Short mmCIF file of C-alpha atoms in Angstrom, two decimals:
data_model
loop_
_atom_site.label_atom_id
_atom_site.label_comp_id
_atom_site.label_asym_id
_atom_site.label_seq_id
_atom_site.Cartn_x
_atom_site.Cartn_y
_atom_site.Cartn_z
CA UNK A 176 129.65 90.79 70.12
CA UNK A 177 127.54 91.51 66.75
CA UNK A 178 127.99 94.77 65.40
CA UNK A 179 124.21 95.63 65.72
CA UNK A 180 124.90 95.49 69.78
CA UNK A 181 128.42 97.73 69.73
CA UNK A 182 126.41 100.35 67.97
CA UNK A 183 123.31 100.43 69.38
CA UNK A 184 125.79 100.63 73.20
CA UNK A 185 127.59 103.64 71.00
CA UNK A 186 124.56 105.67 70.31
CA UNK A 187 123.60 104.94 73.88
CA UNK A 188 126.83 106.39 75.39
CA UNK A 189 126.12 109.39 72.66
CA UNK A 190 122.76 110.59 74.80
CA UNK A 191 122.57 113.92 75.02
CA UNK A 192 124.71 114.64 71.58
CA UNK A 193 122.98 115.78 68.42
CA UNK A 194 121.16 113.17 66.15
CA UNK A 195 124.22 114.56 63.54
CA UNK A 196 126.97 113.80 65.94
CA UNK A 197 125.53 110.30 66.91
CA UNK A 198 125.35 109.58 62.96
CA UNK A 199 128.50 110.66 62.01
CA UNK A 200 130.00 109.04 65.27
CA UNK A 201 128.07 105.95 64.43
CA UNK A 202 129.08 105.73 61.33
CA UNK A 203 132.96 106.40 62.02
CA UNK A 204 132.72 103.70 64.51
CA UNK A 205 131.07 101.04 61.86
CA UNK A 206 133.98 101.59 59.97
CA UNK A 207 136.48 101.09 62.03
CA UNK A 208 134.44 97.67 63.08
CA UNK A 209 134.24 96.71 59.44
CA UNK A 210 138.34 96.79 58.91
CA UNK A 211 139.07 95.50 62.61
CA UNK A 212 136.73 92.58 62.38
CA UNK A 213 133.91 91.63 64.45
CA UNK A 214 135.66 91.19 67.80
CA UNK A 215 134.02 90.92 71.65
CA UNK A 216 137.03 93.55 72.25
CA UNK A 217 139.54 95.47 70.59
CA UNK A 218 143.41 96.23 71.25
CA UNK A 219 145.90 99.02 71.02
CA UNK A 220 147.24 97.44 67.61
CA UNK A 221 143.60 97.21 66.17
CA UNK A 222 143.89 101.24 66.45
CA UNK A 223 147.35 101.40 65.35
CA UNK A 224 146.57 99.26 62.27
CA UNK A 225 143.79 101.76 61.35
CA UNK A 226 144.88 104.89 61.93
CA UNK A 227 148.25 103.34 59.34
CA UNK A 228 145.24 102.78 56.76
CA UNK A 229 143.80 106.07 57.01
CA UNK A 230 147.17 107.64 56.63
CA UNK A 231 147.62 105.37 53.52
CA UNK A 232 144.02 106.45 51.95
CA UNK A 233 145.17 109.84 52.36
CA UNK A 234 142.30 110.89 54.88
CA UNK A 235 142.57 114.12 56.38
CA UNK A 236 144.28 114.61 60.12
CA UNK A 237 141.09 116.35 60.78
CA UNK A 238 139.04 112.99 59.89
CA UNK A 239 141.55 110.90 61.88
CA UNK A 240 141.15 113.07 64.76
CA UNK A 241 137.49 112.64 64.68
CA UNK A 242 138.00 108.80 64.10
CA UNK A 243 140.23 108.36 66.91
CA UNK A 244 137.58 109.97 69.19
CA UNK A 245 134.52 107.76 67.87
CA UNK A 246 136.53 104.21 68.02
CA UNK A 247 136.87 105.25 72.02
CA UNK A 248 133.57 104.81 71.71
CA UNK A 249 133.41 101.66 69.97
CA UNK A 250 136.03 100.78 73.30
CA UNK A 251 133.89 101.47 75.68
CA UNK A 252 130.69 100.14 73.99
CA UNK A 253 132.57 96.62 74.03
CA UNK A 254 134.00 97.34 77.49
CA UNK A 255 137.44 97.42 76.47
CA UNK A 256 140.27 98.93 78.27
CA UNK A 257 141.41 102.65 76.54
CA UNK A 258 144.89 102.13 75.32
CA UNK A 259 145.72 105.59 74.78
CA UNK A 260 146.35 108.96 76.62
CA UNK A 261 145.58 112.61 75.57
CA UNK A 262 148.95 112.37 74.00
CA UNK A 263 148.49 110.38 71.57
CA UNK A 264 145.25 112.03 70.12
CA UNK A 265 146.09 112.73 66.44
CA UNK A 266 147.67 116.34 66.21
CA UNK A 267 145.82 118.85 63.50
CA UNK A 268 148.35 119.81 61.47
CA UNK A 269 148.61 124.38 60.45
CA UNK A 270 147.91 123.68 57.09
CA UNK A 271 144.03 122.30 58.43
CA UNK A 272 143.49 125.12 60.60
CA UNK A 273 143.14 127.51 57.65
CA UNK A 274 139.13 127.86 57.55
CA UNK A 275 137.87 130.43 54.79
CA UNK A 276 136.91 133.68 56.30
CA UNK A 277 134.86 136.90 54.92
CA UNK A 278 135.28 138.68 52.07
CA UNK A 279 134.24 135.31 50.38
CA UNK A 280 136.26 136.10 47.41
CA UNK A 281 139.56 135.63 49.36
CA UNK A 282 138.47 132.47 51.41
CA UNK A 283 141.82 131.38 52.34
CA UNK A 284 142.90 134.98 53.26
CA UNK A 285 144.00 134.72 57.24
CA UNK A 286 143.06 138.12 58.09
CA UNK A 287 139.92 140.70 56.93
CA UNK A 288 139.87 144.48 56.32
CA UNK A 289 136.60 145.01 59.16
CA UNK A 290 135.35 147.88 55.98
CA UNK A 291 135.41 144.94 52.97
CA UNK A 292 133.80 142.34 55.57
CA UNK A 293 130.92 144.67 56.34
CA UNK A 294 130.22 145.44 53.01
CA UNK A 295 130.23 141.77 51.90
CA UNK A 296 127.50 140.67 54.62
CA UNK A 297 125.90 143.77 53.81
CA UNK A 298 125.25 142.39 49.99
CA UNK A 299 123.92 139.42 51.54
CA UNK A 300 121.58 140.77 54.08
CA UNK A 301 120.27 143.05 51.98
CA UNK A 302 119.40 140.68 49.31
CA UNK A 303 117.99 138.51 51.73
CA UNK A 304 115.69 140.95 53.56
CA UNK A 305 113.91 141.11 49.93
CA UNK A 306 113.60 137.45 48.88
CA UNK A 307 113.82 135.58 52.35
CA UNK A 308 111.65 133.85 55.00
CA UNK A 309 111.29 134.12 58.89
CA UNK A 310 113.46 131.19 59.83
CA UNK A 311 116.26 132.31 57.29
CA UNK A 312 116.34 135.69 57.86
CA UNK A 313 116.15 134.71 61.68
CA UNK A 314 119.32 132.45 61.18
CA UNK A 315 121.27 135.21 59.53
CA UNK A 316 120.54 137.96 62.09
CA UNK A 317 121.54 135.82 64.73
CA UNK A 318 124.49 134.47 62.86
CA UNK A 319 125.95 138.02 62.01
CA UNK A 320 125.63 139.92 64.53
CA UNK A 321 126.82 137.08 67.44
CA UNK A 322 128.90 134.94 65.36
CA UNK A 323 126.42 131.81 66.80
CA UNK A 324 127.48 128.36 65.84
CA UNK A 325 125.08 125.94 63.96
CA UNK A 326 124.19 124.00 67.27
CA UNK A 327 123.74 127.10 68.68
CA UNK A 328 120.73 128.36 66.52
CA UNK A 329 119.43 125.14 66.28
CA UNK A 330 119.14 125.25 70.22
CA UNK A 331 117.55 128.78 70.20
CA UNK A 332 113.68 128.08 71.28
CA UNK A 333 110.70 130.13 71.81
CA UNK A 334 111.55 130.51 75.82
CA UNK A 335 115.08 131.84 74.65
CA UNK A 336 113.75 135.41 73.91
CA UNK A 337 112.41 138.09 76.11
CA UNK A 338 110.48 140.77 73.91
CA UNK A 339 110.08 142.86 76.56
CA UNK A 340 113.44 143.23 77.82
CA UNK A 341 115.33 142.57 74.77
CA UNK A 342 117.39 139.55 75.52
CA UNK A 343 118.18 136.87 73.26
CA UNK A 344 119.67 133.65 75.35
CA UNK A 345 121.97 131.45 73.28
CA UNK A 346 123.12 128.12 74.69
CA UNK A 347 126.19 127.87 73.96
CA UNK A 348 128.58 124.67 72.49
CA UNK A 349 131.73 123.34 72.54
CA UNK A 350 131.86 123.68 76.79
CA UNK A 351 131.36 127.58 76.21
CA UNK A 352 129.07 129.93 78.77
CA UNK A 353 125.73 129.99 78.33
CA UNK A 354 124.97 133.98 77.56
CA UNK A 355 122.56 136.18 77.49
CA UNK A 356 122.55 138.74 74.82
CA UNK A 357 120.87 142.25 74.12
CA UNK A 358 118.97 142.34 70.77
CA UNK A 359 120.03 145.40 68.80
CA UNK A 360 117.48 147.36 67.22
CA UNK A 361 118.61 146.70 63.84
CA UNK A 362 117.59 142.58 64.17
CA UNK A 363 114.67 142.94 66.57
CA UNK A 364 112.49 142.63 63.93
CA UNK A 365 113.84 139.59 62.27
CA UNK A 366 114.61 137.54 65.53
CA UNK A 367 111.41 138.41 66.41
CA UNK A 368 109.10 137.89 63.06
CA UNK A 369 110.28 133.99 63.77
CA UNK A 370 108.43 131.77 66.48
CA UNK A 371 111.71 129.48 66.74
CA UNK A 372 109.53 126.35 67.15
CA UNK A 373 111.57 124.25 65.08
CA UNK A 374 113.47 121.19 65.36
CA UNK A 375 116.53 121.49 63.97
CA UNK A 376 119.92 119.48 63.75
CA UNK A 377 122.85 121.24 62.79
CA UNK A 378 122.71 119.62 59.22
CA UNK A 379 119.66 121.53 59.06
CA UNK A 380 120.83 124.46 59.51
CA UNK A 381 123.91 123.93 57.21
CA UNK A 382 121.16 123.57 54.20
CA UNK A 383 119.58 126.57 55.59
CA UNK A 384 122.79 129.01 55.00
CA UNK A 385 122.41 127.35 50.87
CA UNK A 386 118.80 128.32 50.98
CA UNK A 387 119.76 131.98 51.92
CA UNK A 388 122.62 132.32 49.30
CA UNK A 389 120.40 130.42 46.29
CA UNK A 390 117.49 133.00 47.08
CA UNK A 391 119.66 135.96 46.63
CA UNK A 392 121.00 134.94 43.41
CA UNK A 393 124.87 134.18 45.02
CA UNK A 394 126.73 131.41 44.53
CA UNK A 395 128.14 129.94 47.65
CA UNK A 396 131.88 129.60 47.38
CA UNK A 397 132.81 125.90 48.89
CA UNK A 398 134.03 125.46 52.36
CA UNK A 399 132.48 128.34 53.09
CA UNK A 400 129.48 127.85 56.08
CA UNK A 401 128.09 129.59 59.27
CA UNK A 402 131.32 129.83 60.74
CA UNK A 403 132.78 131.49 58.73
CA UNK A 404 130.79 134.67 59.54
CA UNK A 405 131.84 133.35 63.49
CA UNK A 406 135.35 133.93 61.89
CA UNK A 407 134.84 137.23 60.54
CA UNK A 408 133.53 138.66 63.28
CA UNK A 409 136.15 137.74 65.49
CA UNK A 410 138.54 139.03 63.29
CA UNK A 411 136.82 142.51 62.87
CA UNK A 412 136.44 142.74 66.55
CA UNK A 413 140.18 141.81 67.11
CA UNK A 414 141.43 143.96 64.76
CA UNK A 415 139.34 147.01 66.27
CA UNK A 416 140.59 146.03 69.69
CA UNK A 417 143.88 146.13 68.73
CA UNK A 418 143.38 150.03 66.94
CA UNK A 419 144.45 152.72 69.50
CA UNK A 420 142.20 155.04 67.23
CA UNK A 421 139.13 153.40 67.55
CA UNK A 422 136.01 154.98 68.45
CA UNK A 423 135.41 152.36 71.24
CA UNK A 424 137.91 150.52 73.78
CA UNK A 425 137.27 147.10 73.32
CA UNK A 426 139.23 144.68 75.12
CA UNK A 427 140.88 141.02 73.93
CA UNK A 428 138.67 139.63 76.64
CA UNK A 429 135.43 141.47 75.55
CA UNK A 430 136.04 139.52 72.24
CA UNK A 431 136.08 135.71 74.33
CA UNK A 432 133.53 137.07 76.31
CA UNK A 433 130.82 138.11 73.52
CA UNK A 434 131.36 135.18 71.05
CA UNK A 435 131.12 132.82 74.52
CA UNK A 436 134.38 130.48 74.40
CA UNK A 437 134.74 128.37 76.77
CA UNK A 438 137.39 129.12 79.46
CA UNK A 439 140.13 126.60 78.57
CA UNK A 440 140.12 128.33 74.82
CA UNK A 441 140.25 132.03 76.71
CA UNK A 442 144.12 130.94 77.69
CA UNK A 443 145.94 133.38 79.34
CA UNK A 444 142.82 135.98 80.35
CA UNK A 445 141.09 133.02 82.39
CA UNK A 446 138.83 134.69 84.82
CA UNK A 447 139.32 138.13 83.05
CA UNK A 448 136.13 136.96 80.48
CA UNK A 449 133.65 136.02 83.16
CA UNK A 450 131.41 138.38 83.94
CA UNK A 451 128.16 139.38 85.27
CA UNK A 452 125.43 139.73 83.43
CA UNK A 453 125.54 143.32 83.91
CA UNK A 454 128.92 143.81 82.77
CA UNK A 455 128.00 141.12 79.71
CA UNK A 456 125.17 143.62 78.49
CA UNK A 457 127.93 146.39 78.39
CA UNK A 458 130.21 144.53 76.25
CA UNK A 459 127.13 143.81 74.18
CA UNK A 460 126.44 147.66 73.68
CA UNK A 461 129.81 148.51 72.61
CA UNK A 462 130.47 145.63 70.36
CA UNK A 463 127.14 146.98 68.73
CA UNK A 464 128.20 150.74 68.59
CA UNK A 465 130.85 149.39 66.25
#
């Protein structure tokens, strides 16, 4: 089968992905093609033989991982029989998992004094209120106070937001709950100074966090993206939850519950997280109060 045909089946059985995941997808499949040879089908040992060449170019587990799921792909694009079970997915190894988290000056630092983190997105919003637009300073409210991943802004439309009532509706990734959030007072004006007719890809947004640290006069320190305010934010939240002394009684599965997880990542509160809207728009005023 020419290569032109497996990829143009790949992108096909990518519908409904983002044009970055279908790229990088694409691409990881081509690759795969290009060391496996042109073939109407591919084996078990074609895999094997690759991921033993990754391992020897020293590519990341994280990479393989990604690989392993975008040759499936290339499978079924050339109808061939998936060798593998969830097993045998390439494990991520600890060492991987370590993502940088706020203050930015301690990056690798697992765990985040709540007091240092708001002070460091504190220096950042402030700066940016002063020498920002309406889409960046949109993309920063929304990123800091719900912790939204990249797809997730980049989803946010016009018909997202009710004025009137207050509610911002983010549609969630990675198989979370769609939620419905209240807009605090404090970001009202910024969510709202933006039309959110864009069209966005995630990428997009990636260069959009650079834009908002080059205008302030900060350098961004590497590794260091929208999630990593997602990060800090959970781990202010968790820490507070876990104070006895703390002003408000926030629970583990408030946390899951606010920053939308999906319900196979909630683990052992399950059910506990899914609530009404009602209840939702509580957990939304405490987190808030914070």
């Amino acid at each position: 089968m020419p290569e032109e045909t497996t990829l143009e089946r790949m992108r096909l059985l990518l519908t409904g992905r983002t044009e970055e995941t279908k790229r990088t997808m694409v691409c990881a499949g081509k690759k795969f093609i290009e060391f496996a040879g042109k073939k109407d089908a591919y084996d078990r040992w074609d895999v094997l033989r690759y991921l033993e060449h990754m391992d020897q170019k020293k590519r990341s587990k994280n990479y393989r991982r990604f690989a392993f799921y975008s040759i499936k792909k290339v499978f079924s694009a050339t109808e061939s029989p998936w060798p593998f079970e969830k097993a045998d997915v390439p494990k991520v190894g600890d060492e991987e998992r370590i993502a940088p988290a706020l203050p930015l000056s301690q990056k690798y630092h697992p765990m985040v004094d709540p007091e240092v983190v708001r002070e460091e997105v504190g220096r950042l919003v402030k700066n940016a209120r002063e020498k920002c637009n309406s889409l960046e300073l949109a993309m920063l409210a929304v990123g800091t106070t719900y912790g939204t991943r990249r797809v997730e802004k980049a989803r946010i439309g016009p018909d997202d937001m009710d004025r009137k009532k207050g509610i911002l509706l983010i549609r969630t990734a990675k198989g979370g709950v769609m939620r419905e959030h209240l807009i605090p007072e404090s970001i009202a004006p910024y969510i709202e100074g933006y039309d959110w007719k864009h069209n966005l890809s995630p990428g997009d947004v990636t260069l959009v966090l650079g834009d908002i640290y080059s205008k302030c006069g900060l350098k961004k320190p590497a590794r260091v993206g929208w999630h990593t305010f997602r990060r800090a934010l959970n781990t202010c939240l968790r820490e507070i939850a876990g104070d006895e002394n703390a002003p408000v009684r926030l629970l583990e599965s408030h946390i899951y519950n606010f920053l939308r997880w999906r319900a196979k990542a909630r683990g052992e509160f399950g059910m506990m997280t899914v609530y009404d809207r009602a209840t939702s728009f509580r957990i939304d005023q405490k987190v808030f109060s914070i």
